[in-house]
Amino acid sequence: MKFRLSFITIISLIAITLVGLVIFFSPNLFGFSNHKIRFPQIDTIGHFTSFFLLTWFVHSLLKVELGRTILTLLVYGGLTEFGQHFLAYRQADFIDYLADVCGILFFAFVKLLYTLLKKKVSKAYLLKQANAKQKQANEA
């Protein structure tokens, strides 16, 4: 359980950072109108952030395996963009789909990196424990 809690903590910090960046780069979010700051890619950042968080939610909290999560969300993102093509008040944008894909793959990268670092730290800890036991056995 300790592993899952620490991973959730790391993902939560990343999520808070991403949401903070979205808020920072969206001056009209709270009614502030600063014409000096122009950031038209806020929609793309929103897609990236929402699919990163959605991937985290489906994989970590619903405990769906990562490969199935990635495949399902890639199809879901594609279908939502395709469906927008048929709505009069929305438009499909391939860049938004790419942002969805990047958010999904960024979560997979963070998860893989975390897993590799955890294994490396665990291996170093076990090696240190084995060396300490061997040293005690040699002294006895």
Short mmCIF file of C-alpha atoms in Angstrom, two decimals:
data_model
loop_
_atom_site.label_atom_id
_atom_site.label_comp_id
_atom_site.label_asym_id
_atom_site.label_seq_id
_atom_site.Cartn_x
_atom_site.Cartn_y
_atom_site.Cartn_z
CA MET A 1 0.00 0.00 0.00
CA LYS A 2 2.93 2.32 0.65
CA PHE A 3 3.93 2.13 -3.03
CA ARG A 4 0.48 3.16 -4.22
CA LEU A 5 0.23 6.02 -1.76
CA SER A 6 3.57 7.49 -2.76
CA PHE A 7 2.73 7.17 -6.45
CA ILE A 8 -0.61 8.89 -5.87
CA THR A 9 1.22 11.67 -4.03
CA ILE A 10 3.61 12.19 -6.95
CA ILE A 11 0.80 12.19 -9.51
CA SER A 12 -1.20 14.60 -7.35
CA LEU A 13 1.72 17.02 -7.25
CA ILE A 14 2.09 16.82 -11.02
CA ALA A 15 -1.65 17.35 -11.44
CA ILE A 16 -1.65 20.37 -9.13
CA THR A 17 1.28 21.82 -11.08
CA LEU A 18 -0.47 21.31 -14.41
CA VAL A 19 -3.71 22.85 -13.14
CA GLY A 20 -1.71 25.76 -11.75
CA LEU A 21 -0.11 26.31 -15.13
CA VAL A 22 -3.51 26.30 -16.81
CA ILE A 23 -4.81 28.85 -14.32
CA PHE A 24 -1.68 30.99 -14.68
CA PHE A 25 -1.87 31.10 -18.46
CA SER A 26 -5.62 31.74 -18.56
CA PRO A 27 -6.07 35.38 -17.50
CA ASN A 28 -9.82 35.38 -18.22
CA LEU A 29 -10.49 32.41 -15.95
CA PHE A 30 -11.22 34.58 -12.91
CA GLY A 31 -12.36 37.67 -14.78
CA PHE A 32 -8.92 39.22 -15.05
CA SER A 33 -8.50 40.80 -18.45
CA ASN A 34 -4.86 41.46 -19.14
CA HIS A 35 -4.39 42.14 -22.82
CA LYS A 36 -0.61 41.89 -22.54
CA ILE A 37 -0.82 38.13 -21.99
CA ARG A 38 -2.01 36.20 -25.02
CA PHE A 39 -1.99 32.43 -24.85
CA PRO A 40 -4.24 30.87 -27.48
CA GLN A 41 -2.96 27.34 -26.77
CA ILE A 42 -4.80 27.17 -23.45
CA ASP A 43 -7.29 24.76 -25.01
CA THR A 44 -4.45 22.45 -26.02
CA ILE A 45 -2.95 22.60 -22.52
CA GLY A 46 -6.40 21.80 -21.14
CA HIS A 47 -6.62 18.71 -23.36
CA PHE A 48 -3.14 17.58 -22.28
CA THR A 49 -3.90 18.11 -18.60
CA SER A 50 -7.34 16.52 -18.66
CA PHE A 51 -6.15 13.38 -20.45
CA PHE A 52 -3.13 13.11 -18.14
CA LEU A 53 -5.48 13.23 -15.15
CA LEU A 54 -8.01 10.92 -16.80
CA THR A 55 -5.28 8.35 -17.49
CA TRP A 56 -4.12 8.60 -13.89
CA PHE A 57 -7.68 8.19 -12.63
CA VAL A 58 -8.50 5.17 -14.78
CA HIS A 59 -5.17 3.41 -14.18
CA SER A 60 -4.39 4.21 -10.56
CA LEU A 61 -7.76 4.64 -8.93
CA LEU A 62 -9.89 2.25 -11.00
CA LYS A 63 -6.88 -0.11 -11.26
CA VAL A 64 -7.18 -0.86 -14.97
CA GLU A 65 -3.92 -2.16 -16.47
CA LEU A 66 -1.87 0.52 -18.22
CA GLY A 67 -1.98 -0.95 -21.74
CA ARG A 68 -5.76 -1.24 -21.70
CA THR A 69 -6.07 2.24 -20.21
CA ILE A 70 -3.90 3.76 -22.94
CA LEU A 71 -5.75 2.01 -25.75
CA THR A 72 -9.19 2.89 -24.37
CA LEU A 73 -8.36 6.55 -23.86
CA LEU A 74 -6.71 6.87 -27.28
CA VAL A 75 -9.94 5.63 -28.86
CA TYR A 76 -12.04 7.83 -26.55
CA GLY A 77 -10.01 10.93 -27.43
CA GLY A 78 -10.28 10.18 -31.14
CA LEU A 79 -14.02 9.61 -30.96
CA THR A 80 -14.64 12.84 -29.05
CA GLU A 81 -12.71 14.86 -31.62
CA PHE A 82 -14.42 13.03 -34.49
CA GLY A 83 -17.83 13.66 -32.93
CA GLN A 84 -17.11 17.38 -32.69
CA HIS A 85 -16.86 17.47 -36.47
CA PHE A 86 -20.62 16.88 -36.67
CA LEU A 87 -21.63 19.52 -34.12
CA ALA A 88 -22.47 22.98 -35.42
CA TYR A 89 -21.05 24.80 -32.40
CA ARG A 90 -17.81 22.76 -32.15
CA GLN A 91 -15.01 21.94 -34.51
CA ALA A 92 -12.73 18.93 -34.63
CA ASP A 93 -9.07 19.77 -34.21
CA PHE A 94 -6.28 17.27 -34.82
CA ILE A 95 -3.97 19.30 -32.56
CA ASP A 96 -6.38 18.71 -29.67
CA TYR A 97 -6.24 14.97 -30.34
CA LEU A 98 -2.43 15.14 -30.37
CA ALA A 99 -2.58 16.93 -27.01
CA ASP A 100 -4.83 14.12 -25.72
CA VAL A 101 -2.31 11.53 -26.94
CA CYS A 102 0.59 13.45 -25.38
CA GLY A 103 -1.21 13.65 -22.02
CA ILE A 104 -1.86 9.90 -22.08
CA LEU A 105 1.70 9.05 -23.09
CA PHE A 106 3.19 11.50 -20.58
CA PHE A 107 1.39 9.66 -17.78
CA ALA A 108 2.73 6.35 -19.13
CA PHE A 109 6.24 7.85 -19.19
CA VAL A 110 5.95 9.15 -15.61
CA LYS A 111 4.63 5.77 -14.46
CA LEU A 112 7.45 3.90 -16.23
CA LEU A 113 10.08 6.26 -14.85
CA TYR A 114 8.67 5.92 -11.34
CA THR A 115 8.62 2.13 -11.60
CA LEU A 116 12.22 1.98 -12.84
CA LEU A 117 13.45 4.32 -10.11
CA LYS A 118 11.60 2.35 -7.46
CA LYS A 119 13.17 -0.90 -8.68
CA LYS A 120 16.61 0.69 -8.70
CA VAL A 121 16.21 2.02 -5.17
CA SER A 122 14.81 -1.32 -3.96
CA LYS A 123 17.68 -3.22 -5.56
CA ALA A 124 20.23 -0.89 -3.96
CA TYR A 125 18.52 -1.28 -0.58
CA LEU A 126 18.45 -5.08 -0.84
CA LEU A 127 22.11 -5.13 -1.89
CA LYS A 128 23.01 -2.94 1.08
CA GLN A 129 21.08 -5.26 3.42
CA ALA A 130 22.79 -8.35 1.96
CA ASN A 131 26.23 -6.74 2.34
CA ALA A 132 25.46 -5.82 5.95
CA LYS A 133 24.38 -9.40 6.73
CA GLN A 134 27.47 -10.81 5.03
CA LYS A 135 29.68 -8.42 6.98
CA GLN A 136 28.02 -9.51 10.25
CA ALA A 137 28.48 -13.17 9.32
CA ASN A 138 32.17 -12.60 8.54
CA GLU A 139 32.71 -10.83 11.87
CA ALA A 140 31.08 -13.67 13.83
#
